[in-house]
């Protein structure tokens, strides 16, 4: 069974801090990795994707990929209350179009 | 205004009824997907289609059916055979390509009365 695992949280960080969200995956041959943000009662929205080892930055968000250790992480700098949401990690395992989703990590940014 | 639309936003079904959820996209995407999300759980794939007139079962296809007669449309029917259909249903689409990034519609919340 190919799996994507995330800590369900909640992860609480103070406003202005760095939030670090982690995701591990079981299929060593995975090629594409995605982070989605989902507000309560809403659909997931894409934050960013990464498919090469190392870091990818987009504004306050940085995705980090380590294929040897089979983990991908998302860093959110200068966390804001509006960042409070569930963050879903998704992995393209085995090629094709299918994504396998983790159960998500709930992030709470406190004033 | 490009995007993915789903209707209705809320749907109530009596036991024993079939209901159809609509999904339309004007992004010219090749592939479309249906997911189910239950509270506290991740997204589970029901069906997906990579091309018109072709679709494949996902991980939890039992009790569901789909059609793909047009590139922009991928309706999902929840049949009476689905024993626990109350959930949040999400439609997504993607271009065929290296990243296969999926974009989601707003979702339909189905409740069985």
Coordinates of C-alpha atoms in Angstrom, one line a residue:
Chain A
X1 CA 0.0 0.0 0.0
X2 CA 1.5 3.3 -1.1
X3 CA 1.2 5.9 1.6
X4 CA 1.7 9.5 2.4
X5 CA 1.9 10.4 6.1
X6 CA 1.5 13.6 7.9
X7 CA 1.1 14.5 11.6
X8 CA -2.5 15.5 12.0
X9 CA -1.6 18.3 14.6
X10 CA -2.8 20.7 15.5
X11 CA 0.4 22.6 15.1
X12 CA 0.3 25.9 17.0
X13 CA 2.7 28.7 16.2
X14 CA 2.7 32.3 17.3
X15 CA 2.1 35.0 14.7
X16 CA 5.3 36.0 12.9
X17 CA 7.0 32.6 13.6
X18 CA 8.1 30.0 11.1
X19 CA 5.7 27.0 10.7
X20 CA 7.2 23.7 9.6
X21 CA 5.0 21.1 8.1
X22 CA 6.4 17.6 7.3
X23 CA 5.3 14.8 5.1
X24 CA 6.8 11.3 4.4
X25 CA 6.0 9.0 1.6
X26 CA 6.5 5.3 1.0
X27 CA 7.3 5.0 -2.8
X28 CA 10.9 5.8 -3.5
X29 CA 10.2 6.2 -7.2
X30 CA 7.8 9.2 -6.6
X31 CA 8.4 12.1 -8.9
X32 CA 6.1 15.0 -8.1
X33 CA 5.1 16.5 -4.7
X34 CA 2.4 19.0 -4.0
X35 CA 1.3 21.2 -1.1
X36 CA -2.4 22.3 -0.8
X37 CA -4.0 24.5 1.7
X38 CA -7.6 23.8 2.8
X39 CA -9.7 26.1 4.9
X40 CA -12.5 24.6 6.9
X41 CA -15.5 23.8 4.7
X42 CA -13.6 24.8 1.5
X43 CA -11.8 22.9 -1.3
X44 CA -8.0 22.5 -1.4
X45 CA -6.0 25.2 -3.2
X46 CA -2.6 24.6 -4.6
X47 CA 0.3 26.4 -2.7
X48 CA 3.2 24.9 -4.6
X49 CA 4.8 21.9 -6.2
X50 CA 8.3 20.5 -6.2
X51 CA 10.0 17.7 -8.1
X52 CA 13.7 18.3 -7.7
X53 CA 15.8 17.7 -4.5
X54 CA 16.4 20.8 -2.6
X55 CA 14.4 24.0 -1.8
X56 CA 11.8 25.9 -3.8
X57 CA 10.7 29.3 -2.6
X58 CA 7.6 31.2 -3.4
X59 CA 7.0 34.3 -1.3
X60 CA 6.6 33.3 2.3
X61 CA 6.5 29.6 1.4
X62 CA 9.4 27.2 0.9
X63 CA 9.1 23.6 -0.1
X64 CA 12.0 21.2 0.7
X65 CA 12.4 17.8 -0.9
X66 CA 14.7 15.0 0.2
X67 CA 14.2 12.0 -2.0
X68 CA 16.9 9.9 -0.3
X69 CA 15.0 10.3 3.1
X70 CA 11.6 10.2 1.4
X71 CA 10.3 13.4 3.0
X72 CA 9.0 16.7 1.8
X73 CA 8.3 19.7 4.0
X74 CA 6.7 23.1 3.8
X75 CA 8.0 26.1 5.7
X76 CA 5.8 29.2 6.2
X77 CA 7.7 32.3 7.2
X78 CA 6.2 35.2 9.1
X79 CA 3.1 33.1 9.8
X80 CA -0.2 35.0 9.8
X81 CA -3.6 34.1 11.4
X82 CA -4.9 33.8 7.8
X83 CA -2.5 30.9 7.4
X84 CA -4.6 28.9 9.9
X85 CA -5.8 25.9 7.8
X86 CA -5.2 22.3 7.1
X87 CA -2.2 21.6 4.8
X88 CA -2.4 18.6 2.6
X89 CA 0.6 16.9 1.1
X90 CA 0.1 15.0 -2.2
X91 CA 2.5 12.7 -4.0
X92 CA 2.5 11.4 -7.5
X93 CA 3.5 7.8 -7.0
X94 CA 4.2 5.4 -9.8
X95 CA 3.7 7.9 -12.6
X96 CA 0.5 8.6 -14.5
X97 CA -1.8 11.3 -13.2
X98 CA -2.9 9.9 -9.9
X99 CA -2.0 11.7 -6.6
X100 CA -2.0 10.1 -3.2
X101 CA -2.9 12.5 -0.4
X102 CA -2.0 12.6 3.2
X103 CA -4.6 13.2 5.9
X104 CA -3.4 16.8 6.4
X105 CA -1.8 18.8 9.2
X106 CA -3.9 21.4 11.0
X107 CA -2.0 24.7 11.5
X108 CA -3.1 27.3 14.0
X109 CA -1.4 30.6 14.0
X110 CA -2.1 32.4 17.3
X111 CA -2.1 36.1 18.0
Chain B
X1 CA -13.2 33.5 -16.2
X2 CA -11.5 30.1 -16.2
X3 CA -12.1 27.5 -13.6
X4 CA -13.9 24.4 -12.3
X5 CA -17.5 24.6 -11.3
X6 CA -19.4 22.0 -9.2
X7 CA -23.1 21.9 -8.6
X8 CA -25.0 21.8 -6.4
X9 CA -23.1 23.2 -3.4
X10 CA -25.3 21.2 -1.0
X11 CA -27.3 18.1 -1.8
X12 CA -29.7 16.1 0.3
X13 CA -30.6 12.6 -0.7
X14 CA -33.0 10.1 0.7
X15 CA -31.9 6.6 1.2
X16 CA -32.4 4.5 -1.9
X17 CA -32.1 7.4 -4.3
X18 CA -29.5 8.0 -7.0
X19 CA -28.1 11.5 -7.3
X20 CA -25.8 13.1 -9.9
X21 CA -23.1 15.7 -9.0
X22 CA -22.0 18.0 -11.8
X23 CA -18.4 19.0 -12.6
X24 CA -17.5 21.3 -15.5
X25 CA -14.2 22.9 -16.4
X26 CA -13.2 25.5 -19.0
X27 CA -9.4 25.1 -18.5
X28 CA -9.0 22.8 -21.5
X29 CA -7.6 20.2 -19.1
X30 CA -7.4 16.6 -20.4
X31 CA -7.8 14.8 -17.1
X32 CA -10.5 15.0 -14.5
X33 CA -11.0 13.4 -11.1
X34 CA -13.5 12.7 -8.4
X35 CA -12.5 12.5 -4.7
X36 CA -14.4 12.0 -1.5
X37 CA -13.4 13.6 1.8
X38 CA -14.7 12.5 5.1
X39 CA -14.1 14.5 8.4
X40 CA -10.5 14.1 9.6
X41 CA -9.5 12.1 6.6
X42 CA -7.6 12.7 3.4
X43 CA -8.9 12.7 -0.1
X44 CA -9.8 9.3 -1.5
X45 CA -10.0 8.8 -5.3
X46 CA -13.3 7.6 -6.7
X47 CA -12.8 7.7 -10.4
X48 CA -10.6 9.5 -12.9
X49 CA -10.6 10.1 -16.6
X50 CA -7.6 11.0 -18.8
X51 CA -9.4 11.3 -22.1
X52 CA -12.9 11.6 -23.4
X53 CA -15.0 8.4 -23.4
X54 CA -12.5 6.7 -21.1
X55 CA -12.3 6.5 -17.3
X56 CA -10.7 4.3 -14.6
X57 CA -11.7 3.2 -11.1
X58 CA -9.9 4.8 -8.2
X59 CA -9.6 3.4 -4.7
X60 CA -13.2 3.5 -3.7
X61 CA -15.3 3.2 -6.9
X62 CA -18.0 0.9 -5.5
X63 CA -21.4 2.5 -5.5
X64 CA -20.4 5.2 -7.9
X65 CA -20.5 5.7 -11.6
X66 CA -19.2 8.4 -14.0
X67 CA -19.3 9.3 -17.7
X68 CA -16.9 11.4 -19.8
X69 CA -18.8 12.3 -23.0
X70 CA -17.3 15.8 -23.3
X71 CA -13.8 17.1 -22.4
X72 CA -15.2 19.7 -20.1
X73 CA -17.7 17.6 -18.2
X74 CA -17.3 14.7 -15.7
X75 CA -20.5 14.0 -13.8
X76 CA -20.5 11.6 -10.8
X77 CA -23.6 9.5 -9.9
X78 CA -23.9 8.3 -6.4
X79 CA -26.0 5.2 -6.5
X80 CA -28.2 3.6 -3.9
X81 CA -25.5 0.9 -3.7
X82 CA -23.2 3.3 -1.9
X83 CA -23.8 2.5 1.7
X84 CA -22.4 5.6 3.4
X85 CA -22.5 8.5 0.8
X86 CA -22.5 11.4 3.3
X87 CA -19.3 13.2 2.5
X88 CA -17.7 16.2 0.8
X89 CA -17.2 15.5 -2.9
X90 CA -14.4 17.2 -4.8
X91 CA -13.8 17.4 -8.5
X92 CA -10.4 18.2 -9.9
X93 CA -8.7 18.6 -13.3
X94 CA -5.2 18.6 -14.7
X95 CA -3.2 18.9 -17.9
X96 CA -1.2 15.9 -19.0
X97 CA 2.4 16.8 -18.3
X98 CA 5.4 16.5 -16.1
X99 CA 3.9 17.8 -12.9
X100 CA 0.2 16.9 -13.5
X101 CA -0.9 19.6 -11.1
X102 CA -4.5 19.1 -10.0
X103 CA -6.8 22.0 -9.5
X104 CA -10.0 21.6 -7.5
X105 CA -13.6 22.8 -7.8
X106 CA -15.5 24.2 -4.8
X107 CA -17.0 20.9 -3.9
X108 CA -20.4 19.4 -3.2
X109 CA -21.5 18.5 0.3
X110 CA -23.9 15.5 0.1
X111 CA -26.0 14.5 3.1
X112 CA -28.2 11.4 3.3
X113 CA -31.4 11.9 5.2

